[in-house]
N, CA, C and O of each residue as an XYZ file, in Angstrom:
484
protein
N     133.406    141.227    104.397
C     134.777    140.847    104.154
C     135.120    141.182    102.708
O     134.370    140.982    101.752
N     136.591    141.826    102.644
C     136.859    141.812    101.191
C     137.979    140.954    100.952
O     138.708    140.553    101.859
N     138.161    140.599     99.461
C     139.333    139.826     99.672
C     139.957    139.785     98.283
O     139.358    138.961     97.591
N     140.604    140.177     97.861
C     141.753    140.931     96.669
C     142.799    140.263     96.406
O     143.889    140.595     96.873
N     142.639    139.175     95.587
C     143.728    138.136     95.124
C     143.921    138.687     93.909
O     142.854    138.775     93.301
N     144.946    139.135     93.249
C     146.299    139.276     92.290
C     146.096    138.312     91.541
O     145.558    137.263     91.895
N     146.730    138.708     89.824
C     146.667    137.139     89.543
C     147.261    136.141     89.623
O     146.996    134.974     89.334
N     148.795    137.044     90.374
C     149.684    135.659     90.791
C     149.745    135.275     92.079
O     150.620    134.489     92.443
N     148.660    135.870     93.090
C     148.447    135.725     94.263
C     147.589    134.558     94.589
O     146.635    134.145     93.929
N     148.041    134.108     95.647
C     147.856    132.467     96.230
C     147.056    132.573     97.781
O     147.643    132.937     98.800
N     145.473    132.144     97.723
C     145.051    132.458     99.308
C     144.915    131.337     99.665
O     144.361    130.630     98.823
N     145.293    130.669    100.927
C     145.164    129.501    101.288
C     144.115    129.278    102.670
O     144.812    128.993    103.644
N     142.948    129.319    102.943
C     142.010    129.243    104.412
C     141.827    127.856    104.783
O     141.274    126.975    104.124
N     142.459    127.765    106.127
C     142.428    125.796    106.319
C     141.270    126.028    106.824
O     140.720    127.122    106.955
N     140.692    124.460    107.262
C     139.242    124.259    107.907
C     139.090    124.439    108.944
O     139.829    124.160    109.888
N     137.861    125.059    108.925
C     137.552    125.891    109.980
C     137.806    127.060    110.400
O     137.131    127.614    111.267
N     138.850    127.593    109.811
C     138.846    128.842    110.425
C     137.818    129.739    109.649
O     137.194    129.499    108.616
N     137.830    130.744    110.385
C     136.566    132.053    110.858
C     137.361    132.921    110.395
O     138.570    132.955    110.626
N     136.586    133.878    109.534
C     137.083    135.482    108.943
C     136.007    136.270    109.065
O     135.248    136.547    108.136
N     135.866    136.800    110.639
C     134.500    137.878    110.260
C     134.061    139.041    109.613
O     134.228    139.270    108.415
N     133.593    139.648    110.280
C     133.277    140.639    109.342
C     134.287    141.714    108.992
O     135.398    141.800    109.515
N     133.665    142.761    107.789
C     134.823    144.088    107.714
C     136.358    143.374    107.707
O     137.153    144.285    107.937
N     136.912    142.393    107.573
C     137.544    142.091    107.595
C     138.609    141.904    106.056
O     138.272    140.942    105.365
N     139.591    142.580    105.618
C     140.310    142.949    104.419
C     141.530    141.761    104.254
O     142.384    141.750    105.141
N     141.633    140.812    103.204
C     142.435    140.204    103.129
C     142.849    140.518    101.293
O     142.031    140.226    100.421
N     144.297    141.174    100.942
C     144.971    141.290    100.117
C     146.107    140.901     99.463
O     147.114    141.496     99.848
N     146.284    140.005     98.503
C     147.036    139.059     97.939
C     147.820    139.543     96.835
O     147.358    139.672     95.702
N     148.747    139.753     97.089
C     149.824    139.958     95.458
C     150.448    138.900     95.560
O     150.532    138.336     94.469
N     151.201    138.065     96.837
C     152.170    136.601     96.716
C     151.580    135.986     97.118
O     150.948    135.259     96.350
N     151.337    135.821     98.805
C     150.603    134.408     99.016
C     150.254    135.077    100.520
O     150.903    135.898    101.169
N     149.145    134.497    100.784
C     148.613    134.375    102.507
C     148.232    133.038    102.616
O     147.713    132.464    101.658
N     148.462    132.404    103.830
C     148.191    131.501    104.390
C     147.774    131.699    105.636
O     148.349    132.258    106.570
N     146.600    131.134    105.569
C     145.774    131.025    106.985
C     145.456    129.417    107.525
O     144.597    128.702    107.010
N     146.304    129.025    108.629
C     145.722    127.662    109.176
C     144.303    127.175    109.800
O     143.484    128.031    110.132
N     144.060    125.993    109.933
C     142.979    125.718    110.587
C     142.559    126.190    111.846
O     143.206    126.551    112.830
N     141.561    126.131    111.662
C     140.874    126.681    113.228
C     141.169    128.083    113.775
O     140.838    128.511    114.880
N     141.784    128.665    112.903
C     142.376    130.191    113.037
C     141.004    130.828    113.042
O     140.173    130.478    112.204
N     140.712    131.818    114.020
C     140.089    133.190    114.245
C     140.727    134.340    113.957
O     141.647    134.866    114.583
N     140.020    134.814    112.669
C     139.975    136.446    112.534
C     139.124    137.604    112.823
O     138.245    137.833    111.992
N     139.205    138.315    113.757
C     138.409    139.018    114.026
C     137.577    140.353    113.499
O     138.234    141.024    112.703
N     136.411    140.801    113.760
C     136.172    141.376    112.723
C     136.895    143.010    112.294
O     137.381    143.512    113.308
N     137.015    143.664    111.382
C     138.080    144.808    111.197
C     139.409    144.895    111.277
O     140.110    145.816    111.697
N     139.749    143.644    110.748
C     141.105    143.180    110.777
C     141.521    143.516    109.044
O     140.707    143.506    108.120
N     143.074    143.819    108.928
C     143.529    143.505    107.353
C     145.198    143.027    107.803
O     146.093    143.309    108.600
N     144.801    141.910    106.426
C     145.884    141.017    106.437
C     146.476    141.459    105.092
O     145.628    141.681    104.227
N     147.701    141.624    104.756
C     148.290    142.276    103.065
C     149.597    141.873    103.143
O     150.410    142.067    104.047
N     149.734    141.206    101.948
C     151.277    140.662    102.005
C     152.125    141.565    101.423
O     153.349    141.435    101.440
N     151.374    142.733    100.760
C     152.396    143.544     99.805
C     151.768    144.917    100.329
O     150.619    145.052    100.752
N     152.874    146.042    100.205
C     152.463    147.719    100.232
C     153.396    148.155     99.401
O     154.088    147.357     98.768
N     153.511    149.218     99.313
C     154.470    149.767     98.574
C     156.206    150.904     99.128
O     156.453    151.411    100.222
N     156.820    150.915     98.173
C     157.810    151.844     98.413
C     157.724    153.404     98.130
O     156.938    153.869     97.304
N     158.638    154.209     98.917
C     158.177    155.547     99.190
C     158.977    156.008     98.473
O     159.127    157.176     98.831
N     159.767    155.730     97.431
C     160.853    156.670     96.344
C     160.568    157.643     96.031
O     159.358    157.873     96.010
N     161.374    158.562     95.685
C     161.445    159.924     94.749
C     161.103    159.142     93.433
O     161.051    157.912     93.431
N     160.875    159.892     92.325
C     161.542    159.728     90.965
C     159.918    158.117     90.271
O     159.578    157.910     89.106
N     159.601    157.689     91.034
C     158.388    156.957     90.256
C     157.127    156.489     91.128
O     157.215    155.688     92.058
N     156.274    156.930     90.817
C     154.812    156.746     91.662
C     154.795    155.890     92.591
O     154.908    154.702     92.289
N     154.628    156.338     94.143
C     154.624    155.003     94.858
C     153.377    153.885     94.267
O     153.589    152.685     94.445
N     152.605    154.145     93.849
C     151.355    153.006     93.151
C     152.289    151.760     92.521
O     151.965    150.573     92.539
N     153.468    152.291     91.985
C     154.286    151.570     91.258
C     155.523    150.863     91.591
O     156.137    150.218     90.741
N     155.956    150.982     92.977
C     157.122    151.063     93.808
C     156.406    149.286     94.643
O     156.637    149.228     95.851
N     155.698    148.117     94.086
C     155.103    147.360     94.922
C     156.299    146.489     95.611
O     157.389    146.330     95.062
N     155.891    145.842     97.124
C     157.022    145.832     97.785
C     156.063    144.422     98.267
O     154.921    144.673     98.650
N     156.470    143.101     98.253
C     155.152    141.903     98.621
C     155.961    141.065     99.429
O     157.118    141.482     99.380
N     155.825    139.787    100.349
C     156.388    139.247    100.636
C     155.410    138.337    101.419
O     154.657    138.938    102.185
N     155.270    136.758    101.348
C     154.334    136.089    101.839
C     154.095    135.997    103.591
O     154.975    136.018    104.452
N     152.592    135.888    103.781
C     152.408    136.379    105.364
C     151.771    134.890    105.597
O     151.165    134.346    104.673
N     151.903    134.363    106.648
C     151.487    133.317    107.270
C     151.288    133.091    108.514
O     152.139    133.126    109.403
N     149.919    132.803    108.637
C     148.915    132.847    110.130
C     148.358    131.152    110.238
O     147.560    130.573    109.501
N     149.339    130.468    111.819
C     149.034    129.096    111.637
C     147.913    128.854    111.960
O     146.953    129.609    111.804
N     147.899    127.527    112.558
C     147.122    127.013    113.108
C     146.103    127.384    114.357
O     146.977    127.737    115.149
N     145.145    127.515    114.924
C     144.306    127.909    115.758
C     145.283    129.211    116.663
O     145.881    129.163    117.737
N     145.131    130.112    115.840
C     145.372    131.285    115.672
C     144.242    132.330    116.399
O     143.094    132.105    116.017
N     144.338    133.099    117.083
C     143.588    134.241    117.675
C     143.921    135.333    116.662
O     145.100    135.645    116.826
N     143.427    135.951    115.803
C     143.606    137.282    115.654
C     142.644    138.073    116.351
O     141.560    137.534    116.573
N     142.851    139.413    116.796
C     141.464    140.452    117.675
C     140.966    141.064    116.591
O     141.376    140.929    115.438
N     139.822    141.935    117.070
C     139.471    142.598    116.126
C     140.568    144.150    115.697
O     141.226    144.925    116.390
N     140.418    144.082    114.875
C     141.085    145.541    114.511
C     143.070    145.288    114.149
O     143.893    146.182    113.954
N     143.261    144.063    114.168
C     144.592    143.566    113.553
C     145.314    143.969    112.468
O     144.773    143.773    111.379
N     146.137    144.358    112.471
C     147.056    144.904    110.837
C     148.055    143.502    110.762
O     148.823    143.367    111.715
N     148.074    142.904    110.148
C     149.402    141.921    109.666
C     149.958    142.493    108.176
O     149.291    142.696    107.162
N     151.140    142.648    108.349
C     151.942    143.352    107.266
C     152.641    142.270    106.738
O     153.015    141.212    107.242
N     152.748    142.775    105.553
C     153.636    142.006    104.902
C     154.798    141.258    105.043
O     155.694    141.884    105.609
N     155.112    139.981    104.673
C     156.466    138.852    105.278
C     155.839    138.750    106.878
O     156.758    138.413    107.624
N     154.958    138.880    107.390
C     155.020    138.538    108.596
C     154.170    136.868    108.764
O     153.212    136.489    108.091
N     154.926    136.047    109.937
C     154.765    135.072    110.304
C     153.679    135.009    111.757
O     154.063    135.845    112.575
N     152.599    134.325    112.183
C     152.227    134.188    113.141
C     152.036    132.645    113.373
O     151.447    131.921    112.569
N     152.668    132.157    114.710
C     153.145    130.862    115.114
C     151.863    130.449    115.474
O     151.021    131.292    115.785
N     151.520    128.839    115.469
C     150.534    128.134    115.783
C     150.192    128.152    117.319
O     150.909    127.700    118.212
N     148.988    128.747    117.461
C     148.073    128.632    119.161
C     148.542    130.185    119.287
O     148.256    130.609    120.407
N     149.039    130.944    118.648
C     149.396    132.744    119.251
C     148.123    133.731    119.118
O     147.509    133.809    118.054
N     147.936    134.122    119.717
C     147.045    134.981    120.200
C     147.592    136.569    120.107
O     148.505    137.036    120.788
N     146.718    137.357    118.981
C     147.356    138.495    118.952
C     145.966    139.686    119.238
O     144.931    139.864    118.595
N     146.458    140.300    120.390
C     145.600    141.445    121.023
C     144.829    142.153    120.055
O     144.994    141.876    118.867
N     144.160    142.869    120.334
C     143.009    143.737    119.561
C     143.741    144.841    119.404
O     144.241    145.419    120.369
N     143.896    145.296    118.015
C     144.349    146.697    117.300
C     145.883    146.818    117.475
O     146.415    147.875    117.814
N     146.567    145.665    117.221
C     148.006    145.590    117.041
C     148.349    144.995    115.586
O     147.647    144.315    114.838
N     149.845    145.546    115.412
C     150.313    145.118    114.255
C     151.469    144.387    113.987
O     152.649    144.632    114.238
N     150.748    143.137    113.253
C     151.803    142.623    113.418
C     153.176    142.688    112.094
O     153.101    142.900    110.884
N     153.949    142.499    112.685
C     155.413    143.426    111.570
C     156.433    142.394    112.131
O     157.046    142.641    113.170
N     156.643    141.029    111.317
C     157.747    140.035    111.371
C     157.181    139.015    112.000
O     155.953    139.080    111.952
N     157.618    138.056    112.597
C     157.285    136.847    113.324
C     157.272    136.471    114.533
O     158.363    136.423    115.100
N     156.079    136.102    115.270
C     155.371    136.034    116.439
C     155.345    134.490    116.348
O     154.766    133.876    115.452
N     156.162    133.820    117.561
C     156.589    132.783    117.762
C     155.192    132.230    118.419
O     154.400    132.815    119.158
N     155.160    130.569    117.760
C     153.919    129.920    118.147
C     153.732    129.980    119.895
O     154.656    129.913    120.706
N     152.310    130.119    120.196
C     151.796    129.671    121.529
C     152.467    131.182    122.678
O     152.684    131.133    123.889
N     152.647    132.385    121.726
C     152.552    133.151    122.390
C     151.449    134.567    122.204
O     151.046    134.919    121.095
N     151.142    135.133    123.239
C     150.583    136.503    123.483
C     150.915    137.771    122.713
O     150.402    138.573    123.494
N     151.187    138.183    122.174
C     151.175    139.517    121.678
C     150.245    140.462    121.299
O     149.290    140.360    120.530
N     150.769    141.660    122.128
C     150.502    143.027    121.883
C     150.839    144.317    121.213
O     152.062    144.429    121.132
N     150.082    145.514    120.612
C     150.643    146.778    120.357
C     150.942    146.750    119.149
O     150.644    145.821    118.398
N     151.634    147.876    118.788
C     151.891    148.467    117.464
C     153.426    149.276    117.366
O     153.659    150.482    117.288
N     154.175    148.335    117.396
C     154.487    147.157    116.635
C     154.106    146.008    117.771
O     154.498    146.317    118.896
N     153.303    144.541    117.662
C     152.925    144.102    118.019
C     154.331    142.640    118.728
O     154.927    141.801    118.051
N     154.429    142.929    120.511
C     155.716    142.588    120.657
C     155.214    141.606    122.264
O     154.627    142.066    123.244
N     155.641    140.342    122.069
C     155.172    138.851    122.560
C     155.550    139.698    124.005
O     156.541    140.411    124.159
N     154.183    139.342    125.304
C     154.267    139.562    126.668
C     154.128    138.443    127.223
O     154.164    138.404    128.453
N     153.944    137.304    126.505
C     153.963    136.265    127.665
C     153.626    134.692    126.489
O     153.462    134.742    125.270
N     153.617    133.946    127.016
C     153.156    132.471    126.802
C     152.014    131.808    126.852
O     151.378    132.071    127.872
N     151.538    131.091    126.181
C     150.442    130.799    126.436
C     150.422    128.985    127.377
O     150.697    127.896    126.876
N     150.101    129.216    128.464
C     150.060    127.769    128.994
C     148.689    126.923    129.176
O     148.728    125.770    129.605
């Protein structure tokens, strides 16, 4: 696991949750990870990437926005969570999808862009 906190970056891991292996977590604002959350292994979580401008180095163009993964959380292996994105408490997100915005608690999601198929009952 790597894990790349900023110096104004904020990582928060509640109890219990699991971050296995190969697994990339990158901080410029803030990540939050709830309890009992599973991350699977070859997953990256990054709250910030950058902008693609003309005229000044994208290295320099940084673009951040805080990502938050609740409570007993499924991530699969091979997960992208992008930046500003939200994942709702009990959601379960498929193997090698990305997630891009907010995935409402206690649901399923799949794919890339990673888009809710069902409920969890």
């Amino acid at each position: 696991m790597i894990i790349d906190v900023h110096r104004t970056g904020l990582l928060s891991i509640g109890d219990r949750a699991k971050v296995m292996h190969y697994t990339i977590i990158a901080v410029s604002d803030s990540v939050e990870i709830g309890e009992d959350s599973q991350i699977a292994e070859s997953s990256s979580i990054r709250d910030s990437d950058h902008g693609m401008a003309l005229g000044a180095p994208m290295r320099d163009q940084l673009l951040s926005a805080p990502v938050t993964i609740g409570s007993d959380v499924w991530v699969g292996r091979g997960v992208c969570v992008t930046r500003g994105s939200a994942v709702g408490d009990g959601a379960v997100i498929g193997a090698n999808s990305v997630v891009r915005g907010v995935i409402p608690a206690r649901s399923v999601a799949v794919g890339a862009p990673a888009v809710v198929k069902r409920a969890r009952s």
